[in-house]
Amino acid sequence: MNKIGKKLFGYFFLVMIFFSVVVFTGYYGILKYQLIGHHEEELVDKAEIIKRQLEEFCCTDGQVGKGAYLKYLDDITLAEVYVIRKDGEPFTCGKNSDSEKQASAKVKMYANQVFSTEKSILERVKNENGKSILYVAEPVFEEGELISALVMVDTFKMEWDNFVVPMLVLLFCLLLAITVSIFLIVFLVKRFMKPIHRIGFVTKELANGNYQAKVGIYDNNEIGILAKETDILAEKLDVAQRKSERMNKMQKDYITNLSHELRTPVAVIRSSLEAIKDGMVAPEEVLDYQNQILTETVSLQRLINDMLELSRLENEDFPIEKDTMNLYEALEDSIRSVRLLANDHNIEIEYSRKGEEWLIDGDYGRIRQMFIIVLENAVKYSKNDTKIQIEVYEKERECFVSVQDEGCGISKEDQEMIFEKFYRTSDMKKTGTGLGLVIMKNIAKRHDIDFRLTSEVGKGTKILFIIPCYI
């Protein structure tokens, strides 16, 4: 048992001992009251009844029943009863004495205390044999005047069998309960510590990099909540690890792709220039080589510009000059720029909108660039003699711009990666830098524009922009 388990066991054991002492003490007090206190109350009640009866006898003229009542008081009450007048003589009504029983000095002392205080007295004393003797003294009045004192004497002997046996039985039961409880406490402590040990084990596994470890405890209590939060932490660490691995792979792929994209045009330019310099190119082919060098230079310049543009967009601290602008104007401007390219492939662009204007706070040039990237891709990957549908509509303070083509489409596996740098599917044409959709995504992000991509291989692709109204 570990330290926490020992502490829990100690706490449970102390609480159990405390309640056992409380139960034992309480039972002792109740039993003592039942055996002694109840007897005292019963004797006092009897004295009260006799007192009232004597007062009734004194207030009536008839003597019928008075003598018999006084004679058999000892038998009725199972105690010694003395009725003493103020002069120390036994109580009488009339000329004849109704009691010849002689009172002891102790009885006369209590009677005198009643005469002096006119109050009831209850006292317990012990005689030479160690027995308890109860004295109850009550004043007896006649028409408001104290005429005599009633003194009852009862010798009370404690029956120790009636007291000790129940206490021993209780003590035995408590010891038995403590013994059984010890085993029960050990079992409960181990059961309580089991999930904590499991959480500690999983925590060590997480610290060692094993994010697949799970606690697997689903109790509806604080430990269950802790176990659940530990499992959630493990899942998040696992996701973070996979994301980190993915980012590292993306970074390596980015460097590899960047090196490839830069190496290819540089190699073509260098080889062409070396061929011209060494006179290995015929005069009539020099122009073709120059055109090739120009094409590769333009491609290289475009790649560098795209990389710089992307670097700026990905930098949150790089400001974008935003102003109030009409979204429809930027969209229609981009359509005009792409329409010429579409005509070369006999692709029809259908444009429809609902509404006069949609004002937003944005950078006109970058919003236009975002739409041009999407439209150029739609033209580039569409078949000849097809059409591109552009639909604009407004709904609940949001503007929806849909661009749908009839191109080759994108598989579900590629849809998750299409917005990564330099990523191209095997079916895509190799023209372009592979950064266009990444730039589009970052422009949309910097303008709080949401977009959804849906595509089906062989049927086409649809991108839906959701633009909130800022004005």
GROMACS .gro file of N, CA, C and O in nm, residues 298-411:
model
  456
  298VAL      N    1   1.045   3.422  -6.720
  298VAL     CA    2   0.912   3.466  -6.675
  298VAL      C    3   0.856   3.369  -6.570
  298VAL      O    4   0.799   3.410  -6.468
  299SER      N    5   0.874   3.238  -6.596
  299SER     CA    6   0.827   3.136  -6.501
  299SER      C    7   0.899   3.150  -6.368
  299SER      O    8   0.839   3.140  -6.261
  300LEU      N    9   1.032   3.171  -6.377
  300LEU     CA   10   1.110   3.187  -6.255
  300LEU      C   11   1.070   3.313  -6.179
  300LEU      O   12   1.057   3.312  -6.055
  301GLN      N   13   1.046   3.421  -6.252
  301GLN     CA   14   1.003   3.546  -6.188
  301GLN      C   15   0.867   3.529  -6.122
  301GLN      O   16   0.843   3.578  -6.011
  302ARG      N   17   0.777   3.459  -6.191
  302ARG     CA   18   0.643   3.436  -6.135
  302ARG      C   19   0.651   3.352  -6.007
  302ARG      O   20   0.581   3.378  -5.910
  303LEU      N   21   0.738   3.250  -6.009
  303LEU     CA   22   0.754   3.166  -5.890
  303LEU      C   23   0.805   3.248  -5.773
  303LEU      O   24   0.755   3.238  -5.660
  304ILE      N   25   0.906   3.332  -5.799
  304ILE     CA   26   0.962   3.415  -5.692
  304ILE      C   27   0.857   3.513  -5.639
  304ILE      O   28   0.843   3.533  -5.518
  305ASN      N   29   0.782   3.574  -5.732
  305ASN     CA   30   0.676   3.668  -5.689
  305ASN      C   31   0.570   3.598  -5.606
  305ASN      O   32   0.523   3.652  -5.505
  306ASP      N   33   0.531   3.476  -5.650
  306ASP     CA   34   0.430   3.401  -5.574
  306ASP      C   35   0.481   3.365  -5.435
  306ASP      O   36   0.407   3.370  -5.335
  307MET      N   37   0.608   3.327  -5.425
  307MET     CA   38   0.665   3.293  -5.295
  307MET      C   39   0.669   3.414  -5.204
  307MET      O   40   0.637   3.405  -5.084
  308LEU      N   41   0.708   3.529  -5.258
  308LEU     CA   42   0.709   3.652  -5.178
  308LEU      C   43   0.568   3.689  -5.136
  308LEU      O   44   0.545   3.730  -5.022
  309GLU      N   45   0.473   3.675  -5.230
  309GLU     CA   46   0.333   3.708  -5.199
  309GLU      C   47   0.281   3.617  -5.088
  309GLU      O   48   0.216   3.662  -4.994
  310LEU      N   49   0.309   3.488  -5.100
  310LEU     CA   50   0.263   3.392  -4.999
  310LEU      C   51   0.328   3.420  -4.864
  310LEU      O   52   0.263   3.410  -4.760
  311SER      N   53   0.457   3.455  -4.866
  311SER     CA   54   0.527   3.484  -4.741
  311SER      C   55   0.464   3.604  -4.670
  311SER      O   56   0.448   3.603  -4.548
  312ARG      N   57   0.423   3.703  -4.748
  312ARG     CA   58   0.359   3.820  -4.687
  312ARG      C   59   0.222   3.783  -4.629
  312ARG      O   60   0.185   3.826  -4.520
  313LEU      N   61   0.146   3.706  -4.705
  313LEU     CA   62   0.011   3.670  -4.660
  313LEU      C   63   0.013   3.582  -4.536
  313LEU      O   64  -0.075   3.592  -4.450
  314GLU      N   65   0.113   3.496  -4.527
  314GLU     CA   66   0.121   3.406  -4.411
  314GLU      C   67   0.172   3.477  -4.287
  314GLU      O   68   0.155   3.427  -4.175
  315ASN      N   69   0.231   3.592  -4.304
  315ASN     CA   70   0.281   3.671  -4.191
  315ASN      C   71   0.166   3.757  -4.136
  315ASN      O   72   0.121   3.850  -4.201
  316GLU      N   73   0.118   3.722  -4.016
  316GLU     CA   74   0.004   3.794  -3.958
  316GLU      C   75   0.037   3.940  -3.931
  316GLU      O   76  -0.052   4.025  -3.925
  317ASP      N   77   0.165   3.970  -3.912
  317ASP     CA   78   0.204   4.108  -3.883
  317ASP      C   79   0.214   4.194  -4.008
  317ASP      O   80   0.225   4.317  -3.998
  318PHE      N   81   0.212   4.129  -4.126
  318PHE     CA   82   0.221   4.207  -4.250
  318PHE      C   83   0.084   4.270  -4.279
  318PHE      O   84  -0.015   4.199  -4.294
  319PRO      N   85   0.074   4.402  -4.283
  319PRO     CA   86  -0.057   4.466  -4.298
  319PRO      C   87  -0.111   4.454  -4.441
  319PRO      O   88  -0.036   4.447  -4.538
  320ILE      N   89  -0.243   4.450  -4.450
  320ILE     CA   90  -0.312   4.453  -4.579
  320ILE      C   91  -0.392   4.583  -4.585
  320ILE      O   92  -0.466   4.615  -4.491
  321GLU      N   93  -0.375   4.655  -4.692
  321GLU     CA   94  -0.445   4.783  -4.705
  321GLU      C   95  -0.590   4.757  -4.743
  321GLU      O   96  -0.621   4.723  -4.857
  322LYS      N   97  -0.677   4.774  -4.645
  322LYS     CA   98  -0.819   4.748  -4.668
  322LYS      C   99  -0.895   4.879  -4.676
  322LYS      O  100  -0.861   4.977  -4.610
  323ASP      N  101  -0.998   4.876  -4.758
  323ASP     CA  102  -1.084   4.993  -4.774
  323ASP      C  103  -1.222   4.943  -4.813
  323ASP      O  104  -1.240   4.827  -4.855
  324THR      N  105  -1.322   5.030  -4.804
  324THR     CA  106  -1.456   4.992  -4.845
  324THR      C  107  -1.459   4.970  -4.996
  324THR      O  108  -1.419   5.056  -5.074
  325MET      N  109  -1.506   4.852  -5.036
  325MET     CA  110  -1.506   4.816  -5.178
  325MET      C  111  -1.631   4.735  -5.210
  325MET      O  112  -1.694   4.676  -5.122
  326ASN      N  113  -1.664   4.736  -5.339
  326ASN     CA  114  -1.777   4.658  -5.388
  326ASN      C  115  -1.724   4.524  -5.437
  326ASN      O  116  -1.645   4.517  -5.531
  327LEU      N  117  -1.767   4.416  -5.373
  327LEU     CA  118  -1.720   4.282  -5.407
  327LEU      C  119  -1.752   4.248  -5.552
  327LEU      O  120  -1.671   4.184  -5.621
  328TYR      N  121  -1.870   4.290  -5.599
  328TYR     CA  122  -1.911   4.255  -5.735
  328TYR      C  123  -1.817   4.315  -5.839
  328TYR      O  124  -1.791   4.253  -5.943
  329GLU      N  125  -1.765   4.433  -5.812
  329GLU     CA  126  -1.674   4.495  -5.908
  329GLU      C  127  -1.545   4.414  -5.922
  329GLU      O  128  -1.495   4.392  -6.033
  330ALA      N  129  -1.489   4.369  -5.807
  330ALA     CA  130  -1.367   4.287  -5.813
  330ALA      C  131  -1.392   4.156  -5.884
  330ALA      O  132  -1.308   4.108  -5.964
  331LEU      N  133  -1.508   4.093  -5.860
  331LEU     CA  134  -1.541   3.967  -5.926
  331LEU      C  135  -1.555   3.985  -6.077
  331LEU      O  136  -1.500   3.908  -6.157
  332GLU      N  137  -1.629   4.088  -6.119
  332GLU     CA  138  -1.650   4.111  -6.262
  332GLU      C  139  -1.521   4.152  -6.332
  332GLU      O  140  -1.498   4.116  -6.449
  333ASP      N  141  -1.433   4.224  -6.262
  333ASP     CA  142  -1.303   4.260  -6.318
  333ASP      C  143  -1.219   4.134  -6.343
  333ASP      O  144  -1.152   4.121  -6.447
  334SER      N  145  -1.223   4.039  -6.247
  334SER     CA  146  -1.148   3.915  -6.265
  334SER      C  147  -1.207   3.831  -6.378
  334SER      O  148  -1.131   3.764  -6.451
  335ILE      N  149  -1.339   3.835  -6.395
  335ILE     CA  150  -1.401   3.759  -6.505
  335ILE      C  151  -1.355   3.814  -6.640
  335ILE      O  152  -1.324   3.739  -6.733
  336ARG      N  153  -1.348   3.945  -6.651
  336ARG     CA  154  -1.302   4.006  -6.776
  336ARG      C  155  -1.158   3.966  -6.807
  336ARG      O  156  -1.120   3.942  -6.921
  337SER      N  157  -1.075   3.957  -6.702
  337SER     CA  158  -0.934   3.922  -6.723
  337SER      C  159  -0.918   3.777  -6.769
  337SER      O  160  -0.827   3.746  -6.848
  338VAL      N  161  -1.005   3.688  -6.725
  338VAL     CA  162  -0.992   3.545  -6.756
  338VAL      C  163  -1.070   3.508  -6.883
  338VAL      O  164  -1.044   3.405  -6.945
  339ARG      N  165  -1.165   3.593  -6.923
  339ARG     CA  166  -1.252   3.557  -7.036
  339ARG      C  167  -1.170   3.532  -7.164
  339ARG      O  168  -1.202   3.444  -7.245
  340LEU      N  169  -1.063   3.610  -7.183
  340LEU     CA  170  -0.978   3.594  -7.302
  340LEU      C  171  -0.915   3.455  -7.304
  340LEU      O  172  -0.913   3.388  -7.408
  341LEU      N  173  -0.862   3.411  -7.188
  341LEU     CA  174  -0.804   3.277  -7.177
  341LEU      C  175  -0.909   3.171  -7.203
  341LEU      O  176  -0.882   3.068  -7.268
  342ALA      N  177  -1.031   3.193  -7.154
  342ALA     CA  178  -1.139   3.096  -7.176
  342ALA      C  179  -1.177   3.088  -7.323
  342ALA      O  180  -1.205   2.979  -7.375
  343ASN      N  181  -1.176   3.200  -7.392
  343ASN     CA  182  -1.213   3.199  -7.534
  343ASN      C  183  -1.113   3.118  -7.617
  343ASN      O  184  -1.151   3.056  -7.717
  344ASP      N  185  -0.986   3.119  -7.576
  344ASP     CA  186  -0.885   3.040  -7.649
  344ASP      C  187  -0.916   2.892  -7.646
  344ASP      O  188  -0.876   2.818  -7.737
  345HIS      N  189  -0.986   2.846  -7.539
  345HIS     CA  190  -1.022   2.704  -7.528
  345HIS      C  191  -1.170   2.681  -7.555
  345HIS      O  192  -1.221   2.572  -7.529
  346ASN      N  193  -1.235   2.785  -7.609
  346ASN     CA  194  -1.378   2.776  -7.642
  346ASN      C  195  -1.461   2.737  -7.518
  346ASN      O  196  -1.552   2.654  -7.525
  347ILE      N  197  -1.423   2.797  -7.406
  347ILE     CA  198  -1.496   2.772  -7.280
  347ILE      C  199  -1.585   2.893  -7.253
  347ILE      O  200  -1.539   3.007  -7.252
  348GLU      N  201  -1.712   2.865  -7.230
  348GLU     CA  202  -1.809   2.972  -7.206
  348GLU      C  203  -1.818   3.002  -7.056
  348GLU      O  204  -1.826   2.909  -6.974
  349ILE      N  205  -1.817   3.129  -7.021
  349ILE     CA  206  -1.832   3.170  -6.881
  349ILE      C  207  -1.971   3.230  -6.862
  349ILE      O  208  -2.005   3.332  -6.923
  350GLU      N  209  -2.054   3.164  -6.782
  350GLU     CA  210  -2.189   3.212  -6.753
  350GLU      C  211  -2.187   3.281  -6.617
  350GLU      O  212  -2.145   3.222  -6.517
  351TYR      N  213  -2.235   3.404  -6.612
  351TYR     CA  214  -2.230   3.483  -6.489
  351TYR      C  215  -2.369   3.536  -6.456
  351TYR      O  216  -2.435   3.596  -6.542
  352SER      N  217  -2.416   3.512  -6.336
  352SER     CA  218  -2.546   3.563  -6.291
  352SER      C  219  -2.533   3.609  -6.147
  352SER      O  220  -2.461   3.546  -6.067
  353ARG      N  221  -2.601   3.716  -6.117
  353ARG     CA  222  -2.596   3.768  -5.980
  353ARG      C  223  -2.731   3.826  -5.942
  353ARG      O  224  -2.810   3.867  -6.029
  354LYS      N  225  -2.753   3.836  -5.812
  354LYS     CA  226  -2.873   3.899  -5.756
  354LYS      C  227  -2.826   4.006  -5.658
  354LYS      O  228  -2.760   3.975  -5.560
  355GLY      N  229  -2.861   4.129  -5.686
  355GLY     CA  230  -2.819   4.239  -5.601
  355GLY      C  231  -2.735   4.339  -5.677
  355GLY      O  232  -2.671   4.306  -5.779
  356GLU      N  233  -2.733   4.461  -5.628
  356GLU     CA  234  -2.661   4.569  -5.696
  356GLU      C  235  -2.516   4.579  -5.649
  356GLU      O  236  -2.426   4.598  -5.728
  357GLU      N  237  -2.496   4.565  -5.521
  357GLU     CA  238  -2.361   4.577  -5.468
  357GLU      C  239  -2.350   4.503  -5.336
  357GLU      O  240  -2.451   4.476  -5.269
  358TRP      N  241  -2.228   4.467  -5.302
  358TRP     CA  242  -2.200   4.402  -5.173
  358TRP      C  243  -2.071   4.463  -5.118
  358TRP      O  244  -1.962   4.433  -5.164
  359LEU      N  245  -2.090   4.554  -5.022
  359LEU     CA  246  -1.977   4.630  -4.971
  359LEU      C  247  -1.906   4.552  -4.860
  359LEU      O  248  -1.970   4.500  -4.768
  360ILE      N  249  -1.773   4.546  -4.871
  360ILE     CA  250  -1.692   4.482  -4.768
  360ILE      C  251  -1.571   4.570  -4.740
  360ILE      O  252  -1.540   4.663  -4.815
  361ASP      N  253  -1.502   4.539  -4.633
  361ASP     CA  254  -1.378   4.608  -4.599
  361ASP      C  255  -1.263   4.518  -4.642
  361ASP      O  256  -1.232   4.418  -4.576
  362GLY      N  257  -1.200   4.548  -4.758
  362GLY     CA  258  -1.098   4.458  -4.810
  362GLY      C  259  -1.001   4.526  -4.903
  362GLY      O  260  -1.014   4.644  -4.937
  363ASP      N  261  -0.904   4.448  -4.946
  363ASP     CA  262  -0.801   4.492  -5.042
  363ASP      C  263  -0.851   4.452  -5.181
  363ASP      O  264  -0.859   4.333  -5.214
  364TYR      N  265  -0.882   4.551  -5.264
  364TYR     CA  266  -0.942   4.526  -5.395
  364TYR      C  267  -0.851   4.435  -5.479
  364TYR      O  268  -0.897   4.337  -5.539
  365GLY      N  269  -0.720   4.467  -5.483
  365GLY     CA  270  -0.628   4.391  -5.566
  365GLY      C  271  -0.618   4.246  -5.525
  365GLY      O  272  -0.615   4.156  -5.609
  366ARG      N  273  -0.616   4.220  -5.396
  366ARG     CA  274  -0.602   4.082  -5.349
  366ARG      C  275  -0.733   4.005  -5.366
  366ARG      O  276  -0.728   3.884  -5.396
  367ILE      N  277  -0.847   4.068  -5.343
  367ILE     CA  278  -0.975   4.001  -5.367
  367ILE      C  279  -0.986   3.963  -5.515
  367ILE      O  280  -1.029   3.852  -5.550
  368ARG      N  281  -0.947   4.056  -5.602
  368ARG     CA  282  -0.947   4.028  -5.746
  368ARG      C  283  -0.852   3.913  -5.777
  368ARG      O  284  -0.884   3.822  -5.856
  369GLN      N  285  -0.734   3.913  -5.714
  369GLN     CA  286  -0.637   3.806  -5.735
  369GLN      C  287  -0.694   3.672  -5.690
  369GLN      O  288  -0.672   3.568  -5.754
  370MET      N  289  -0.768   3.670  -5.578
  370MET     CA  290  -0.829   3.547  -5.528
  370MET      C  291  -0.924   3.486  -5.631
  370MET      O  292  -0.920   3.365  -5.659
  371PHE      N  293  -1.010   3.570  -5.689
  371PHE     CA  294  -1.105   3.520  -5.788
  371PHE      C  295  -1.033   3.477  -5.917
  371PHE      O  296  -1.071   3.378  -5.981
  372ILE      N  297  -0.929   3.552  -5.958
  372ILE     CA  298  -0.855   3.517  -6.080
  372ILE      C  299  -0.790   3.380  -6.066
  372ILE      O  300  -0.792   3.299  -6.161
  373ILE      N  301  -0.733   3.349  -5.949
  373ILE     CA  302  -0.669   3.219  -5.928
  373ILE      C  303  -0.770   3.107  -5.948
  373ILE      O  304  -0.743   3.006  -6.015
  374VAL      N  305  -0.890   3.123  -5.888
  374VAL     CA  306  -0.993   3.020  -5.900
  374VAL      C  307  -1.040   3.007  -6.044
  374VAL      O  308  -1.054   2.896  -6.098
  375LEU      N  309  -1.063   3.121  -6.111
  375LEU     CA  310  -1.113   3.116  -6.249
  375LEU      C  311  -1.008   3.060  -6.344
  375LEU      O  312  -1.041   2.983  -6.437
  376GLU      N  313  -0.881   3.096  -6.326
  376GLU     CA  314  -0.775   3.042  -6.412
  376GLU      C  315  -0.763   2.891  -6.395
  376GLU      O  316  -0.744   2.819  -6.493
  377ASN      N  317  -0.773   2.842  -6.271
  377ASN     CA  318  -0.770   2.698  -6.250
  377ASN      C  319  -0.890   2.630  -6.315
  377ASN      O  320  -0.877   2.520  -6.369
  378ALA      N  321  -1.007   2.697  -6.305
  378ALA     CA  322  -1.126   2.640  -6.367
  378ALA      C  323  -1.110   2.628  -6.518
  378ALA      O  324  -1.149   2.527  -6.579
  379VAL      N  325  -1.048   2.730  -6.581
  379VAL     CA  326  -1.024   2.725  -6.726
  379VAL      C  327  -0.916   2.623  -6.758
  379VAL      O  328  -0.928   2.543  -6.853
  380LYS      N  329  -0.810   2.621  -6.677
  380LYS     CA  330  -0.695   2.536  -6.705
  380LYS      C  331  -0.730   2.388  -6.701
  380LYS      O  332  -0.682   2.308  -6.781
  381TYR      N  333  -0.818   2.349  -6.605
  381TYR     CA  334  -0.849   2.208  -6.588
  381TYR      C  335  -0.986   2.169  -6.641
  381TYR      O  336  -1.039   2.065  -6.606
  382SER      N  337  -1.043   2.256  -6.727
  382SER     CA  338  -1.169   2.223  -6.794
  382SER      C  339  -1.140   2.177  -6.936
  382SER      O  340  -1.042   2.218  -6.999
  383LYS      N  341  -1.228   2.094  -6.985
  383LYS     CA  342  -1.215   2.049  -7.124
  383LYS      C  343  -1.261   2.160  -7.218
  383LYS      O  344  -1.339   2.248  -7.180
  384ASN      N  345  -1.214   2.155  -7.343
  384ASN     CA  346  -1.260   2.251  -7.444
  384ASN      C  347  -1.408   2.232  -7.470
  384ASN      O  348  -1.464   2.122  -7.453
  385ASP      N  349  -1.470   2.340  -7.512
  385ASP     CA  350  -1.613   2.340  -7.547
  385ASP      C  351  -1.702   2.307  -7.427
  385ASP      O  352  -1.805   2.243  -7.440
  386THR      N  353  -1.660   2.348  -7.309
  386THR     CA  354  -1.743   2.335  -7.188
  386THR      C  355  -1.776   2.474  -7.136
  386THR      O  356  -1.749   2.574  -7.203
  387LYS      N  357  -1.832   2.479  -7.016
  387LYS     CA  358  -1.868   2.610  -6.960
  387LYS      C  359  -1.836   2.616  -6.812
  387LYS      O  360  -1.828   2.513  -6.743
  388ILE      N  361  -1.817   2.738  -6.767
  388ILE     CA  362  -1.794   2.767  -6.625
  388ILE      C  363  -1.909   2.853  -6.577
  388ILE      O  364  -1.938   2.959  -6.635
  389GLN      N  365  -1.976   2.809  -6.470
  389GLN     CA  366  -2.091   2.882  -6.417
  389GLN      C  367  -2.050   2.958  -6.292
  389GLN      O  368  -1.999   2.900  -6.197
  390ILE      N  369  -2.076   3.089  -6.293
  390ILE     CA  370  -2.050   3.176  -6.177
  390ILE      C  371  -2.184   3.233  -6.132
  390ILE      O  372  -2.251   3.303  -6.208
  391GLU      N  373  -2.220   3.203  -6.008
  391GLU     CA  374  -2.348   3.247  -5.954
  391GLU      C  375  -2.324   3.324  -5.825
  391GLU      O  376  -2.247   3.279  -5.738
  392VAL      N  377  -2.391   3.438  -5.813
  392VAL     CA  378  -2.378   3.522  -5.693
  392VAL      C  379  -2.518   3.547  -5.637
  392VAL      O  380  -2.608   3.588  -5.712
  393TYR      N  381  -2.535   3.524  -5.506
  393TYR     CA  382  -2.663   3.550  -5.442
  393TYR      C  383  -2.638   3.587  -5.296
  393TYR      O  384  -2.534   3.554  -5.239
  394GLU      N  385  -2.737   3.654  -5.239
  394GLU     CA  386  -2.726   3.703  -5.101
  394GLU      C  387  -2.829   3.634  -5.014
  394GLU      O  388  -2.942   3.606  -5.058
  395LYS      N  389  -2.789   3.610  -4.888
  395LYS     CA  390  -2.880   3.544  -4.795
  395LYS      C  391  -2.836   3.571  -4.652
  395LYS      O  392  -2.722   3.540  -4.616
  396GLU      N  393  -2.925   3.632  -4.573
  396GLU     CA  394  -2.904   3.654  -4.429
  396GLU      C  395  -2.768   3.718  -4.400
  396GLU      O  396  -2.683   3.662  -4.331
  397ARG      N  397  -2.748   3.837  -4.459
  397ARG     CA  398  -2.628   3.917  -4.434
  397ARG      C  399  -2.500   3.848  -4.478
  397ARG      O  400  -2.391   3.878  -4.431
  398GLU      N  401  -2.510   3.754  -4.571
  398GLU     CA  402  -2.394   3.688  -4.627
  398GLU      C  403  -2.408   3.680  -4.778
  398GLU      O  404  -2.519   3.663  -4.831
  399CYS      N  405  -2.295   3.693  -4.847
  399CYS     CA  406  -2.293   3.684  -4.992
  399CYS      C  407  -2.226   3.552  -5.033
  399CYS      O  408  -2.120   3.516  -4.980
  400PHE      N  409  -2.289   3.480  -5.126
  400PHE     CA  410  -2.239   3.351  -5.172
  400PHE      C  411  -2.195   3.363  -5.318
  400PHE      O  412  -2.274   3.404  -5.403
  401VAL      N  413  -2.068   3.330  -5.344
  401VAL     CA  414  -2.013   3.331  -5.479
  401VAL      C  415  -1.975   3.189  -5.515
  401VAL      O  416  -1.886   3.130  -5.454
  402SER      N  417  -2.042   3.131  -5.616
  402SER     CA  418  -2.018   2.993  -5.657
  402SER      C  419  -1.950   2.991  -5.793
  402SER      O  420  -1.996   3.054  -5.888
  403VAL      N  421  -1.838   2.917  -5.802
  403VAL     CA  422  -1.764   2.898  -5.928
  403VAL      C  423  -1.758   2.747  -5.955
  403VAL      O  424  -1.695   2.673  -5.879
  404GLN      N  425  -1.825   2.704  -6.062
  404GLN     CA  426  -1.833   2.561  -6.093
  404GLN      C  427  -1.790   2.536  -6.237
  404GLN      O  428  -1.836   2.602  -6.330
  405ASP      N  429  -1.698   2.438  -6.252
  405ASP     CA  430  -1.651   2.404  -6.387
  405ASP      C  431  -1.691   2.262  -6.421
  405ASP      O  432  -1.750   2.191  -6.341
  406GLU      N  433  -1.658   2.221  -6.545
  406GLU     CA  434  -1.687   2.086  -6.594
  406GLU      C  435  -1.556   2.015  -6.628
  406GLU      O  436  -1.544   1.947  -6.729
  407GLY      N  437  -1.456   2.034  -6.537
  407GLY     CA  438  -1.324   1.981  -6.562
  407GLY      C  439  -1.306   1.838  -6.516
  407GLY      O  440  -1.402   1.763  -6.497
  408CYS      N  441  -1.179   1.803  -6.494
  408CYS     CA  442  -1.144   1.665  -6.459
  408CYS      C  443  -1.184   1.626  -6.317
  408CYS      O  444  -1.196   1.509  -6.284
  409GLY      N  445  -1.203   1.726  -6.229
  409GLY     CA  446  -1.239   1.697  -6.090
  409GLY      C  447  -1.120   1.657  -6.005
  409GLY      O  448  -1.010   1.632  -6.056
  410ILE      N  449  -1.142   1.650  -5.875
  410ILE     CA  450  -1.035   1.618  -5.778
  410ILE      C  451  -1.084   1.505  -5.688
  410ILE      O  452  -1.196   1.509  -5.637
  411SER      N  453  -1.000   1.405  -5.667
  411SER     CA  454  -1.038   1.292  -5.581
  411SER      C  455  -1.046   1.338  -5.435
  411SER      O  456  -0.989   1.440  -5.397
   0.00000   0.00000   0.00000
